[in-house]
Coordinates of C-alpha atoms in Angstrom, one line a residue:
P327 CA -102.7 88.0 -63.5
V328 CA -99.5 87.6 -61.3
P329 CA -96.7 86.1 -63.2
T330 CA -95.3 82.8 -61.8
P331 CA -91.7 83.0 -60.6
V332 CA -89.1 81.1 -62.4
Q333 CA -87.6 78.4 -60.2
P334 CA -83.8 77.9 -60.5
K335 CA -82.6 74.6 -62.0
P336 CA -80.9 72.3 -59.6
V337 CA -77.1 72.1 -60.0
P338 CA -76.0 68.5 -60.6
A339 CA -73.6 67.0 -58.1
P340 CA -70.0 66.5 -59.1
P341 CA -69.2 62.9 -60.2
K342 CA -67.7 60.5 -57.7
P343 CA -64.0 59.6 -58.4
V344 CA -63.5 56.3 -59.8
P345 CA -60.9 54.1 -57.7
A346 CA -57.9 53.0 -59.7
P347 CA -57.7 49.3 -60.6
P348 CA -55.5 47.1 -58.3
K349 CA -52.1 46.2 -59.7
P350 CA -51.8 42.6 -60.7
V351 CA -49.7 40.4 -58.3
A352 CA -46.8 38.5 -60.1
K353 CA -47.3 34.7 -59.7
P354 CA -44.3 32.6 -59.0
T355 CA -42.9 31.0 -62.1
P356 CA -43.3 27.2 -61.8
A357 CA -40.3 25.0 -62.3
P358 CA -39.8 23.7 -65.9
P359 CA -41.0 20.0 -66.2
D360 CA -38.5 17.4 -67.1
K361 CA -38.5 15.7 -70.4
N362 CA -41.1 13.3 -69.2
G363 CA -43.4 16.2 -68.3
L364 CA -43.0 15.5 -64.5
K365 CA -41.7 18.1 -62.0
K366 CA -38.3 17.6 -60.5
V367 CA -38.3 16.4 -56.9
D368 CA -35.2 16.7 -54.8
P369 CA -34.0 13.1 -53.9
T370 CA -34.0 12.4 -50.2
P371 CA -30.6 11.5 -49.0
V372 CA -30.5 7.8 -47.8
K373 CA -28.6 7.3 -44.5
K374 CA -25.9 4.7 -44.6
P375 CA -26.3 2.1 -41.9
A376 CA -23.6 2.4 -39.2
P377 CA -21.0 -0.4 -39.3
A378 CA -21.7 -3.0 -36.6
Q379 CA -19.0 -2.8 -33.9
A380 CA -17.1 -6.1 -33.5
A381 CA -17.7 -7.7 -30.1
K382 CA -14.8 -7.6 -27.7
P383 CA -13.6 -11.0 -26.7
A384 CA -14.1 -11.9 -23.1
P385 CA -10.8 -11.8 -21.1
A386 CA -9.3 -15.2 -20.6
K387 CA -9.3 -16.5 -17.0
A388 CA -5.9 -16.5 -15.4
K389 CA -4.4 -19.8 -15.4
P390 CA -3.1 -21.5 -12.1
Q391 CA 0.4 -21.3 -13.5
D392 CA 0.1 -17.6 -14.1
D393 CA -1.0 -17.0 -10.5
F394 CA 2.0 -19.1 -9.3
L395 CA 4.4 -17.1 -11.4
S396 CA 2.9 -13.8 -10.1
R397 CA 3.6 -15.0 -6.6
L398 CA 7.1 -15.9 -7.4
A399 CA 7.7 -12.4 -8.9
A400 CA 6.4 -10.7 -5.7
T401 CA 8.7 -8.7 -3.7
P402 CA 9.9 -9.9 -0.3
S403 CA 7.6 -7.5 1.4
Q404 CA 4.6 -8.9 -0.6
A405 CA 5.5 -12.6 -0.8
P406 CA 4.8 -14.7 2.4
S407 CA 8.0 -15.7 4.2
K408 CA 8.6 -18.4 6.7
R409 CA 11.9 -17.0 7.8
Q410 CA 10.4 -15.4 10.9
A411 CA 8.8 -18.6 11.9
S412 CA 12.0 -20.5 11.8
A413 CA 14.2 -17.8 13.2
S414 CA 14.4 -19.5 16.6
T415 CA 15.6 -22.7 15.1
Q416 CA 18.6 -21.3 13.4
K417 CA 22.1 -21.8 14.8
T418 CA 23.3 -19.0 16.9
T419 CA 26.7 -17.5 16.8
G420 CA 27.1 -16.5 20.5
Q421 CA 27.2 -12.8 19.7
S422 CA 25.3 -10.1 21.5
A423 CA 23.2 -7.4 20.1
V424 CA 22.9 -3.7 21.0
G425 CA 21.8 -2.4 17.6
S426 CA 22.9 -1.9 14.0
G427 CA 23.8 1.9 13.9
P428 CA 27.3 3.3 13.5
A429 CA 27.3 4.3 17.2
D430 CA 27.0 0.7 18.2
A431 CA 30.0 -0.4 16.3
G432 CA 32.3 0.7 19.1
L433 CA 30.5 -1.3 21.6
T434 CA 31.0 -4.7 20.0
T435 CA 34.2 -5.5 21.9
E436 CA 32.5 -4.5 25.2
M437 CA 29.5 -6.6 24.5
K438 CA 31.7 -9.7 23.7
A439 CA 33.6 -9.3 26.9
L440 CA 30.3 -9.0 28.9
T441 CA 28.9 -12.1 27.3
Q442 CA 32.1 -14.1 28.2
R443 CA 31.8 -12.7 31.8
L444 CA 28.2 -13.9 32.1
N445 CA 28.9 -17.3 30.5
K446 CA 31.2 -18.0 33.4
L447 CA 28.3 -17.3 35.7
W448 CA 26.1 -19.6 33.7
L449 CA 26.1 -22.9 35.7
L450 CA 25.0 -25.2 32.9
N451 CA 25.5 -28.9 33.3
C452 CA 27.4 -29.8 30.1
D453 CA 27.2 -33.4 30.7
V454 CA 23.5 -33.7 30.1
P455 CA 22.8 -35.1 26.6
G456 CA 21.5 -32.2 24.4
S457 CA 22.6 -29.5 26.7
Q458 CA 25.3 -28.2 24.4
A459 CA 22.7 -27.4 21.7
V460 CA 20.9 -24.8 23.7
A461 CA 21.4 -21.1 23.0
P462 CA 18.8 -19.0 25.0
E463 CA 18.7 -15.4 24.1
I464 CA 18.3 -13.1 27.1
R465 CA 17.2 -9.4 27.1
F466 CA 17.8 -7.0 29.9
T467 CA 18.5 -3.3 30.7
L468 CA 21.3 -2.1 33.2
S469 CA 21.5 1.1 35.1
P470 CA 24.9 2.9 35.7
N471 CA 25.2 1.5 39.1
G472 CA 25.3 -2.1 37.9
R473 CA 21.6 -3.0 38.6
V474 CA 19.2 -4.8 36.3
I475 CA 16.3 -2.3 36.0
D476 CA 14.3 -4.3 33.2
G477 CA 14.2 -8.1 32.6
P478 CA 15.8 -10.4 32.3
V479 CA 13.5 -12.0 29.7
W480 CA 14.0 -15.1 27.7
V481 CA 13.4 -14.0 24.0
N482 CA 13.6 -17.2 21.9
K483 CA 11.5 -19.5 24.1
R484 CA 11.1 -23.2 23.4
N485 CA 9.0 -26.0 24.7
D486 CA 12.1 -28.3 25.0
P487 CA 12.7 -29.0 28.7
I488 CA 16.4 -28.9 28.1
W489 CA 16.2 -25.5 26.6
Q490 CA 14.0 -24.4 29.5
A491 CA 16.5 -25.5 32.1
G492 CA 19.3 -23.8 30.2
A493 CA 17.3 -20.6 30.0
N494 CA 16.5 -20.5 33.5
L495 CA 20.1 -20.8 34.5
A496 CA 20.9 -18.0 32.0
L497 CA 18.4 -15.8 33.7
A498 CA 20.0 -16.5 37.0
A499 CA 23.5 -15.8 35.6
V500 CA 22.2 -12.2 34.5
N501 CA 20.8 -11.6 38.0
K502 CA 24.0 -12.9 39.7
G503 CA 26.1 -10.5 37.9
Q504 CA 24.7 -7.5 39.8
P505 CA 26.4 -5.3 40.4
N506 CA 30.2 -6.1 39.9
A507 CA 29.9 -7.6 36.4
Y508 CA 28.1 -4.5 35.2
L509 CA 30.3 -1.7 36.7
D510 CA 32.7 0.4 34.5
L511 CA 30.8 -0.5 31.3
P512 CA 30.7 2.1 28.5
S513 CA 27.8 4.5 28.9
G514 CA 26.3 3.3 25.6
L515 CA 25.3 0.0 27.4
Y516 CA 23.3 1.5 30.2
N517 CA 19.5 2.4 30.1
R518 CA 19.0 0.5 26.8
P519 CA 17.9 -3.0 26.1
L520 CA 20.8 -5.6 25.7
K521 CA 20.5 -9.0 24.1
I522 CA 23.0 -11.7 25.1
I523 CA 23.0 -15.2 23.6
F524 CA 24.2 -17.9 26.0
D525 CA 25.8 -20.4 23.5
A526 CA 26.2 -23.6 25.4
Q527 CA 28.6 -25.0 22.8
K528 CA 31.0 -22.2 23.4
A529 CA 30.3 -22.1 27.2
C530 CA 31.1 -25.8 27.6
Q531 CA 34.5 -25.6 25.9
G532 CA 37.2 -26.3 28.6
R533 CA 34.8 -27.4 31.3

């Protein structure tokens, strides 16, 4: 008989590696309880209420007396003035106006002489009651050849018929003076407005 071959024994598989056990995770240490066995709780801060603002008192209304005092304290440019309205009723001085600058100061004498010259040409009836109270102011402009080139114009007009009659005679006197009464005047009196006040009280003296 043929001998049966001997079969080799199977080699056992190597053992599988055993995984290492996981490391333990440290747990947070709880806060120690207070004496009563309760956990401590942080107190919630209490907000203080904001102090109430005191109500501002309403401004007091201005009294009528205060308004009156404020008007009294106003400057002349702010306060209403009645001086302009009554300017034509003030007593005149018979002077003549050419301006208020330093250059006009030397012309005062010549203007007074011209005023006296025109008063002689003013044919005012001084015997009429109330005629000596008139004082019309006349504005006009002269040229170097003795002619009136602007005006004459009555400035301080009135509704009084006696004033109107005296003013018309004053306008006639200005026109009558051309050219002789206006020749040889200072150059500062030509080509500029001149104002002459015909004062009846002075003009009637000696008539």
